[in-house]
C-alpha cells in the first residue's frame, strides 16, 4: 500500500482509539447507493473493534431494487431519520460522513445545529469545502469503498474468511467498487488492489443475486418517459420525466444510465420533480457520462450555480453526478392544471440552463 494510505490508516486508528465508549452517527446521503452503504457497513466494523457503537442513518429513502437487495441479503441495518430532534449529543457523540461531504444529506444541518462533533469524512468526490472534520480522507479513486478497504488492507482490523460478518462486508464492499467504477471500467489503481484483496472473502453467489435484480414496473415507466422526452444535442441527451414520488426517485439515475447506451450520446442527464409525503418538492437529476474530458462536478456547479446559503445545487465525481433544487414556497400538492404548469416551468428552465451551458440555446 502507498505511504498516504498507511498514514491515513494510522491517523484514523489514533482517532478511534480516543473515542472508545462513544456512539457515532454514520451519515449516508439521502438516497444511499451501494458504495455509500458498503462504506457505512465498513466503518461500523472498524468502530466496533475500538469499542464504538454506530448507527447508519439517512434522511431520504432506499428505493433502487439492487440497494434493497444489498441491505436485505447482507443484513445491513439502515435507520431513516425523519425527526431532527433525534439527532442530539445524548444519542451521538460524533458524526461520520462516508461517500459524502455532507452536501447530499438533509441531516447535515440538524447535526450541526445539535453541535454533534464532525469527526470523520471519507470521500472520493471533488472537495466541497463544506465540512471541517477531525479526520478527512479524500482520494481520487473510482469508489469510496476502495478507501475503506484500504484500512483493512493495512490491517487496522484483520478480516477473516471464517467470520460470516466479514464475508458479508467483503461482498458489500465489492459491490460498492463494481457499481461505482462501472464494472471496473473507471477504476483507479487502488480500486483494482481493493477488489483483489476482497475477492477471496467475497460471496460470489450472493453478489450475483444482488446485482441481477429485476427492474420494477415504475422504473420501467420512468425509463419510457425518459426515452419519449429526450432531446440530444452535441452528444448530450437531456430528458425531463415529470413528477415522481420520493419512493421512486432511484429510477432517475437508472434512466440516465439507460439513455447513455444510445449511440452518439456521451452524456445523459435525466431529471424529475420529486414529491415527498410531507409536501416537500425538489427537482432532482442524475448525470452519467463516458466523456473523460467532461468533469461532472465542475459542469453541474457551473451550470446550476449555488443557493443563497452558498451550497451548490449539483456536484459529482468521475463519470457521474447529481443535483437537487428545492422548490421551497412553490412546494405542495396542487390541482392537476397548476401542477402541470409548475412542471413545465421547471422543465423549461432546466433545459435552458443546460443548453446554454453547451452553447446551444
Short mmCIF file of C-alpha atoms in Angstrom, two decimals:
data_model
loop_
_atom_site.label_atom_id
_atom_site.label_comp_id
_atom_site.label_asym_id
_atom_site.label_seq_id
_atom_site.Cartn_x
_atom_site.Cartn_y
_atom_site.Cartn_z
CA UNK A 1 0.00 0.00 0.00
CA UNK A 2 1.06 3.62 -0.51
CA UNK A 3 2.61 5.86 2.10
CA UNK A 4 -0.54 8.01 2.03
CA UNK A 5 -2.73 5.00 2.76
CA UNK A 6 -0.61 3.91 5.71
CA UNK A 7 -0.57 7.46 7.04
CA UNK A 8 -4.34 7.81 6.83
CA UNK A 9 -4.91 4.40 8.40
CA UNK A 10 -2.72 5.35 11.36
CA UNK A 11 -4.43 8.71 11.70
CA UNK A 12 -7.88 7.08 11.78
CA UNK A 13 -6.67 4.41 14.20
CA UNK A 14 -5.50 7.09 16.62
CA UNK A 15 -8.79 8.98 16.39
CA UNK A 16 -10.90 5.87 17.01
CA UNK A 17 -8.68 4.92 19.95
CA UNK A 18 -9.73 8.17 21.61
CA UNK A 19 -13.44 7.51 21.02
CA UNK A 20 -13.96 4.28 22.98
CA UNK A 21 -17.42 4.12 24.56
CA UNK A 22 -18.97 6.63 22.15
CA UNK A 23 -21.80 6.18 19.66
CA UNK A 24 -21.29 7.61 16.18
CA UNK A 25 -23.85 8.62 13.58
CA UNK A 26 -22.64 7.28 10.24
CA UNK A 27 -24.39 9.63 7.83
CA UNK A 28 -25.21 8.41 4.33
CA UNK A 29 -26.60 10.55 1.53
CA UNK A 30 -30.38 10.87 1.43
CA UNK A 31 -30.61 8.21 -1.29
CA UNK A 32 -27.72 5.88 -0.39
CA UNK A 33 -26.15 3.84 -3.17
CA UNK A 34 -24.12 0.58 -2.87
CA UNK A 35 -20.86 2.47 -2.44
CA UNK A 36 -22.20 4.52 0.47
CA UNK A 37 -23.97 1.57 2.11
CA UNK A 38 -20.87 -0.62 1.98
CA UNK A 39 -18.71 2.22 3.34
CA UNK A 40 -21.08 2.72 6.25
CA UNK A 41 -21.00 -1.00 6.97
CA UNK A 42 -17.19 -0.96 6.84
CA UNK A 43 -16.93 1.95 9.26
CA UNK A 44 -19.25 0.13 11.66
CA UNK A 45 -16.94 -2.89 11.64
CA UNK A 46 -13.88 -0.71 12.22
CA UNK A 47 -15.53 1.28 15.00
CA UNK A 48 -16.74 -1.86 16.78
CA UNK A 49 -13.14 -3.04 17.09
CA UNK A 50 -12.41 0.13 19.10
CA UNK A 51 -15.42 -0.18 21.39
CA UNK A 52 -17.54 2.36 19.48
CA UNK A 53 -21.23 1.88 18.72
CA UNK A 54 -22.61 3.07 15.38
CA UNK A 55 -25.90 3.75 13.65
CA UNK A 56 -26.07 4.04 9.87
CA UNK A 57 -28.54 6.86 9.27
CA UNK A 58 -30.04 8.63 6.27
CA UNK A 59 -32.73 11.22 5.67
CA UNK A 60 -34.31 10.08 2.43
CA UNK A 61 -35.32 6.71 1.01
CA UNK A 62 -33.90 3.48 -0.36
CA UNK A 63 -35.85 2.50 -3.47
CA UNK A 64 -33.38 1.09 -6.01
CA UNK A 65 -34.01 -2.66 -6.26
CA UNK A 66 -30.28 -3.50 -6.01
CA UNK A 67 -29.87 -1.35 -2.91
CA UNK A 68 -32.84 -3.02 -1.21
CA UNK A 69 -31.40 -6.44 -2.08
CA UNK A 70 -27.98 -5.40 -0.76
CA UNK A 71 -29.43 -4.32 2.58
CA UNK A 72 -31.71 -7.33 3.00
CA UNK A 73 -29.42 -10.11 1.78
CA UNK A 74 -26.36 -8.86 3.67
CA UNK A 75 -28.33 -7.89 6.80
CA UNK A 76 -27.20 -4.25 6.91
CA UNK A 77 -29.35 -2.06 9.13
CA UNK A 78 -30.03 1.48 7.95
CA UNK A 79 -32.04 3.88 10.09
CA UNK A 80 -34.18 6.52 8.44
CA UNK A 81 -34.24 9.76 10.47
CA UNK A 82 -37.36 11.86 9.92
CA UNK A 83 -37.28 13.96 13.10
CA UNK A 84 -34.27 16.24 13.60
CA UNK A 85 -34.83 16.07 17.38
CA UNK A 86 -33.48 12.51 17.22
CA UNK A 87 -30.07 13.98 16.41
CA UNK A 88 -28.61 15.07 19.71
CA UNK A 89 -25.42 14.75 21.76
CA UNK A 90 -27.02 12.33 24.19
CA UNK A 91 -27.58 9.85 21.38
CA UNK A 92 -24.49 10.61 19.27
CA UNK A 93 -21.08 11.80 20.40
CA UNK A 94 -19.73 12.10 16.89
CA UNK A 95 -20.79 12.23 13.25
CA UNK A 96 -19.14 10.39 10.37
CA UNK A 97 -19.73 11.03 6.66
CA UNK A 98 -18.81 8.35 4.10
CA UNK A 99 -19.06 8.68 0.31
CA UNK A 100 -20.27 12.21 1.01
CA UNK A 101 -19.13 15.53 2.42
CA UNK A 102 -22.49 16.43 3.89
CA UNK A 103 -23.89 18.24 0.86
CA UNK A 104 -26.17 15.37 -0.17
CA UNK A 105 -27.87 14.81 3.18
CA UNK A 106 -30.65 16.82 4.81
CA UNK A 107 -29.33 15.57 8.16
CA UNK A 108 -26.14 17.64 7.97
CA UNK A 109 -27.62 20.91 9.19
CA UNK A 110 -29.53 19.31 12.12
CA UNK A 111 -26.27 17.61 13.15
CA UNK A 112 -24.50 20.96 13.05
CA UNK A 113 -27.35 22.62 14.96
CA UNK A 114 -27.12 19.92 17.65
CA UNK A 115 -23.36 20.62 17.87
CA UNK A 116 -22.50 16.97 17.37
CA UNK A 117 -18.76 16.90 16.58
CA UNK A 118 -17.93 16.17 12.93
CA UNK A 119 -15.24 13.55 13.43
CA UNK A 120 -14.70 11.81 10.10
CA UNK A 121 -15.24 12.48 6.39
CA UNK A 122 -14.16 9.81 3.90
CA UNK A 123 -14.97 10.51 0.27
CA UNK A 124 -13.83 10.31 -3.35
CA UNK A 125 -15.80 13.21 -4.84
CA UNK A 126 -14.30 16.63 -5.54
CA UNK A 127 -13.66 18.70 -2.41
CA UNK A 128 -16.85 20.57 -1.50
CA UNK A 129 -15.14 22.70 1.19
CA UNK A 130 -18.24 22.23 3.33
CA UNK A 131 -17.23 20.35 6.49
CA UNK A 132 -14.17 20.59 8.72
CA UNK A 133 -13.77 17.17 10.36
CA UNK A 134 -11.02 15.95 12.66
CA UNK A 135 -10.17 13.25 10.10
CA UNK A 136 -10.50 13.89 6.36
CA UNK A 137 -9.57 11.26 3.78
CA UNK A 138 -10.32 12.42 0.25
CA UNK A 139 -8.78 10.42 -2.58
CA UNK A 140 -9.29 10.43 -6.34
CA UNK A 141 -10.44 6.85 -6.83
CA UNK A 142 -13.38 5.19 -8.54
CA UNK A 143 -15.16 4.06 -5.38
CA UNK A 144 -15.15 5.27 -1.80
CA UNK A 145 -15.41 1.59 -0.84
CA UNK A 146 -11.80 1.20 -2.02
CA UNK A 147 -10.67 3.79 0.54
CA UNK A 148 -12.47 1.94 3.34
CA UNK A 149 -11.00 -1.34 2.09
CA UNK A 150 -7.50 0.14 2.31
CA UNK A 151 -7.84 0.39 6.10
CA UNK A 152 -8.42 -3.37 6.23
CA UNK A 153 -5.56 -3.93 3.81
CA UNK A 154 -3.37 -2.03 6.28
CA UNK A 155 -4.68 -4.42 8.98
CA UNK A 156 -6.46 -1.84 11.07
CA UNK A 157 -8.84 -4.76 11.52
CA UNK A 158 -7.90 -8.16 10.13
CA UNK A 159 -10.67 -9.66 8.01
CA UNK A 160 -11.16 -13.42 8.30
CA UNK A 161 -13.00 -15.70 5.90
CA UNK A 162 -14.18 -17.73 8.88
CA UNK A 163 -16.31 -14.84 10.14
CA UNK A 164 -19.70 -14.52 8.39
CA UNK A 165 -19.85 -10.79 9.13
CA UNK A 166 -16.50 -10.26 7.41
CA UNK A 167 -17.67 -12.21 4.35
CA UNK A 168 -20.80 -10.07 4.20
CA UNK A 169 -18.65 -6.95 4.46
CA UNK A 170 -16.30 -8.10 1.68
CA UNK A 171 -19.31 -8.81 -0.55
CA UNK A 172 -20.81 -5.38 0.17
CA UNK A 173 -17.52 -3.58 -0.50
CA UNK A 174 -17.00 -5.50 -3.73
CA UNK A 175 -20.47 -4.48 -4.87
CA UNK A 176 -19.70 -0.87 -3.97
CA UNK A 177 -16.50 -0.93 -6.02
CA UNK A 178 -18.09 -2.63 -9.03
CA UNK A 179 -21.10 -0.31 -9.11
CA UNK A 180 -19.20 2.96 -8.69
CA UNK A 181 -16.45 2.12 -11.20
CA UNK A 182 -18.82 0.95 -13.94
CA UNK A 183 -17.75 -2.70 -13.56
CA UNK A 184 -14.11 -1.54 -13.14
CA UNK A 185 -14.07 0.47 -16.39
CA UNK A 186 -13.48 3.67 -14.43
CA UNK A 187 -11.32 2.03 -11.77
CA UNK A 188 -8.11 3.54 -10.41
CA UNK A 189 -5.15 1.55 -9.13
CA UNK A 190 -6.49 1.41 -5.58
CA UNK A 191 -9.85 0.09 -6.84
CA UNK A 192 -8.13 -2.87 -8.50
CA UNK A 193 -5.98 -3.50 -5.43
CA UNK A 194 -9.02 -3.38 -3.15
CA UNK A 195 -11.02 -5.74 -5.37
CA UNK A 196 -8.14 -8.23 -5.46
CA UNK A 197 -7.91 -8.07 -1.66
CA UNK A 198 -11.65 -8.64 -1.19
CA UNK A 199 -12.10 -11.38 -3.79
CA UNK A 200 -11.11 -14.39 -1.61
CA UNK A 201 -13.66 -13.35 1.04
CA UNK A 202 -16.46 -12.26 -1.30
CA UNK A 203 -19.57 -14.43 -1.66
CA UNK A 204 -19.86 -14.60 -5.44
CA UNK A 205 -23.29 -16.20 -5.48
CA UNK A 206 -24.68 -13.55 -3.15
CA UNK A 207 -23.08 -10.78 -5.18
CA UNK A 208 -24.63 -12.13 -8.38
CA UNK A 209 -28.06 -12.25 -6.77
CA UNK A 210 -27.75 -8.65 -5.56
CA UNK A 211 -26.62 -7.34 -8.94
CA UNK A 212 -29.29 -9.07 -11.02
CA UNK A 213 -32.47 -7.72 -9.54
CA UNK A 214 -35.34 -7.09 -11.93
CA UNK A 215 -36.49 -3.54 -12.56
CA UNK A 216 -39.91 -2.64 -11.17
CA UNK A 217 -42.80 -1.57 -13.37
CA UNK A 218 -42.45 2.00 -12.08
CA UNK A 219 -38.75 2.16 -13.01
CA UNK A 220 -39.55 0.89 -16.49
CA UNK A 221 -42.22 3.60 -16.81
CA UNK A 222 -39.71 6.32 -15.88
CA UNK A 223 -37.25 4.94 -18.44
CA UNK A 224 -40.07 5.03 -21.02
CA UNK A 225 -40.75 8.68 -20.15
CA UNK A 226 -37.05 9.48 -20.41
CA UNK A 227 -36.91 7.92 -23.88
CA UNK A 228 -40.03 9.73 -25.04
CA UNK A 229 -38.93 13.16 -23.77
CA UNK A 230 -35.23 13.06 -24.60
CA UNK A 231 -33.53 15.80 -26.60
CA UNK A 232 -29.98 15.15 -27.86
CA UNK A 233 -27.59 17.91 -28.87
CA UNK A 234 -23.82 17.90 -29.22
CA UNK A 235 -23.65 14.37 -27.77
CA UNK A 236 -25.61 15.36 -24.65
CA UNK A 237 -29.00 13.74 -24.09
CA UNK A 238 -31.34 15.65 -21.76
CA UNK A 239 -34.71 14.38 -20.56
CA UNK A 240 -37.31 15.52 -18.03
CA UNK A 241 -39.56 12.76 -16.73
CA UNK A 242 -42.20 14.77 -14.88
CA UNK A 243 -43.41 14.25 -11.33
CA UNK A 244 -42.02 11.28 -9.36
CA UNK A 245 -42.83 10.05 -5.87
CA UNK A 246 -39.89 10.03 -3.47
CA UNK A 247 -40.02 6.23 -3.19
CA UNK A 248 -39.39 6.00 -6.96
CA UNK A 249 -36.59 8.57 -7.06
CA UNK A 250 -33.88 5.97 -7.76
CA UNK A 251 -35.46 5.45 -11.18
CA UNK A 252 -33.85 8.74 -12.28
CA UNK A 253 -30.21 7.53 -12.29
CA UNK A 254 -31.32 4.24 -13.84
CA UNK A 255 -32.96 6.15 -16.67
CA UNK A 256 -29.79 8.22 -17.17
CA UNK A 257 -27.72 5.05 -17.37
CA UNK A 258 -30.13 3.64 -19.95
CA UNK A 259 -30.04 6.77 -22.15
CA UNK A 260 -26.25 6.66 -22.12
CA UNK A 261 -26.39 3.44 -24.15
CA UNK A 262 -27.73 5.29 -27.21
CA UNK A 263 -25.17 5.68 -29.99
CA UNK A 264 -23.71 9.18 -30.47
CA UNK A 265 -24.60 10.06 -26.84
CA UNK A 266 -21.67 10.60 -24.48
CA UNK A 267 -23.57 12.31 -21.65
CA UNK A 268 -27.10 11.67 -20.36
CA UNK A 269 -28.97 13.90 -17.91
CA UNK A 270 -32.37 12.90 -16.53
CA UNK A 271 -34.37 14.97 -14.05
CA UNK A 272 -37.79 14.99 -12.46
CA UNK A 273 -39.91 16.76 -9.87
CA UNK A 274 -39.67 14.59 -6.75
CA UNK A 275 -42.54 14.84 -4.26
CA UNK A 276 -42.48 13.79 -0.59
CA UNK A 277 -45.35 12.77 1.71
CA UNK A 278 -44.83 15.95 3.78
CA UNK A 279 -45.44 18.06 0.61
CA UNK A 280 -41.78 18.97 0.09
CA UNK A 281 -40.76 19.02 -3.54
CA UNK A 282 -37.48 19.38 -5.39
CA UNK A 283 -36.13 19.00 -8.89
CA UNK A 284 -33.64 16.15 -8.79
CA UNK A 285 -31.45 14.86 -11.56
CA UNK A 286 -28.64 12.49 -12.43
CA UNK A 287 -25.82 12.83 -14.93
CA UNK A 288 -23.90 9.95 -16.45
CA UNK A 289 -21.09 10.35 -18.96
CA UNK A 290 -18.45 8.43 -20.88
CA UNK A 291 -16.61 11.58 -21.93
CA UNK A 292 -13.39 11.80 -19.93
CA UNK A 293 -12.89 15.49 -20.71
CA UNK A 294 -16.22 16.33 -19.05
CA UNK A 295 -15.91 16.85 -15.29
CA UNK A 296 -19.41 16.24 -13.85
CA UNK A 297 -18.68 18.16 -10.65
CA UNK A 298 -17.49 21.30 -12.44
CA UNK A 299 -20.11 21.00 -15.18
CA UNK A 300 -23.05 20.82 -12.77
CA UNK A 301 -21.74 23.52 -10.44
CA UNK A 302 -21.14 25.95 -13.30
CA UNK A 303 -24.49 25.15 -14.92
CA UNK A 304 -26.79 25.27 -11.90
CA UNK A 305 -24.92 27.58 -9.53
CA UNK A 306 -25.49 28.00 -5.79
CA UNK A 307 -28.27 28.66 -3.32
CA UNK A 308 -28.39 31.86 -1.27
CA UNK A 309 -26.56 30.00 1.52
CA UNK A 310 -23.65 29.18 -0.77
CA UNK A 311 -24.40 25.49 -1.29
CA UNK A 312 -24.10 24.20 -4.83
CA UNK A 313 -27.20 22.61 -6.31
CA UNK A 314 -25.14 19.94 -8.05
CA UNK A 315 -21.89 18.06 -7.82
CA UNK A 316 -20.25 14.82 -8.80
CA UNK A 317 -17.28 12.60 -9.35
CA UNK A 318 -15.64 10.99 -12.36
CA UNK A 319 -18.28 9.90 -14.91
CA UNK A 320 -21.32 10.70 -12.72
CA UNK A 321 -23.08 13.50 -10.89
CA UNK A 322 -26.37 14.61 -9.43
CA UNK A 323 -28.32 17.70 -8.48
CA UNK A 324 -31.23 18.81 -6.32
CA UNK A 325 -33.06 22.14 -6.41
CA UNK A 326 -35.64 22.62 -3.62
CA UNK A 327 -38.89 24.30 -4.68
CA UNK A 328 -39.40 26.00 -1.32
CA UNK A 329 -42.54 28.16 -1.33
CA UNK A 330 -43.80 26.52 -4.53
CA UNK A 331 -43.79 23.07 -2.93
CA UNK A 332 -47.03 21.31 -2.14
CA UNK A 333 -49.96 19.46 -3.64
CA UNK A 334 -51.69 21.40 -6.40
CA UNK A 335 -54.63 20.81 -8.68
CA UNK A 336 -53.66 18.98 -11.89
CA UNK A 337 -53.60 22.13 -14.03
CA UNK A 338 -51.34 24.08 -11.65
CA UNK A 339 -49.10 21.05 -11.11
CA UNK A 340 -48.65 20.71 -14.87
CA UNK A 341 -47.78 24.41 -15.18
CA UNK A 342 -45.25 24.13 -12.37
CA UNK A 343 -43.52 21.17 -14.01
CA UNK A 344 -43.44 22.85 -17.43
CA UNK A 345 -41.84 25.94 -15.92
CA UNK A 346 -39.06 23.99 -14.21
CA UNK A 347 -38.64 21.66 -17.17
CA UNK A 348 -38.10 24.65 -19.48
CA UNK A 349 -35.74 26.36 -17.03
CA UNK A 350 -33.55 23.29 -16.51
CA UNK A 351 -33.37 22.67 -20.26
CA UNK A 352 -32.34 26.27 -20.90
CA UNK A 353 -29.65 26.10 -18.22
CA UNK A 354 -28.01 23.03 -19.74
CA UNK A 355 -28.35 24.00 -23.38
CA UNK A 356 -26.97 27.46 -22.62
CA UNK A 357 -24.00 25.80 -20.96
CA UNK A 358 -23.18 23.76 -24.05
CA UNK A 359 -23.74 26.77 -26.29
CA UNK A 360 -26.90 25.52 -27.98
CA UNK A 361 -29.82 27.53 -26.62
#
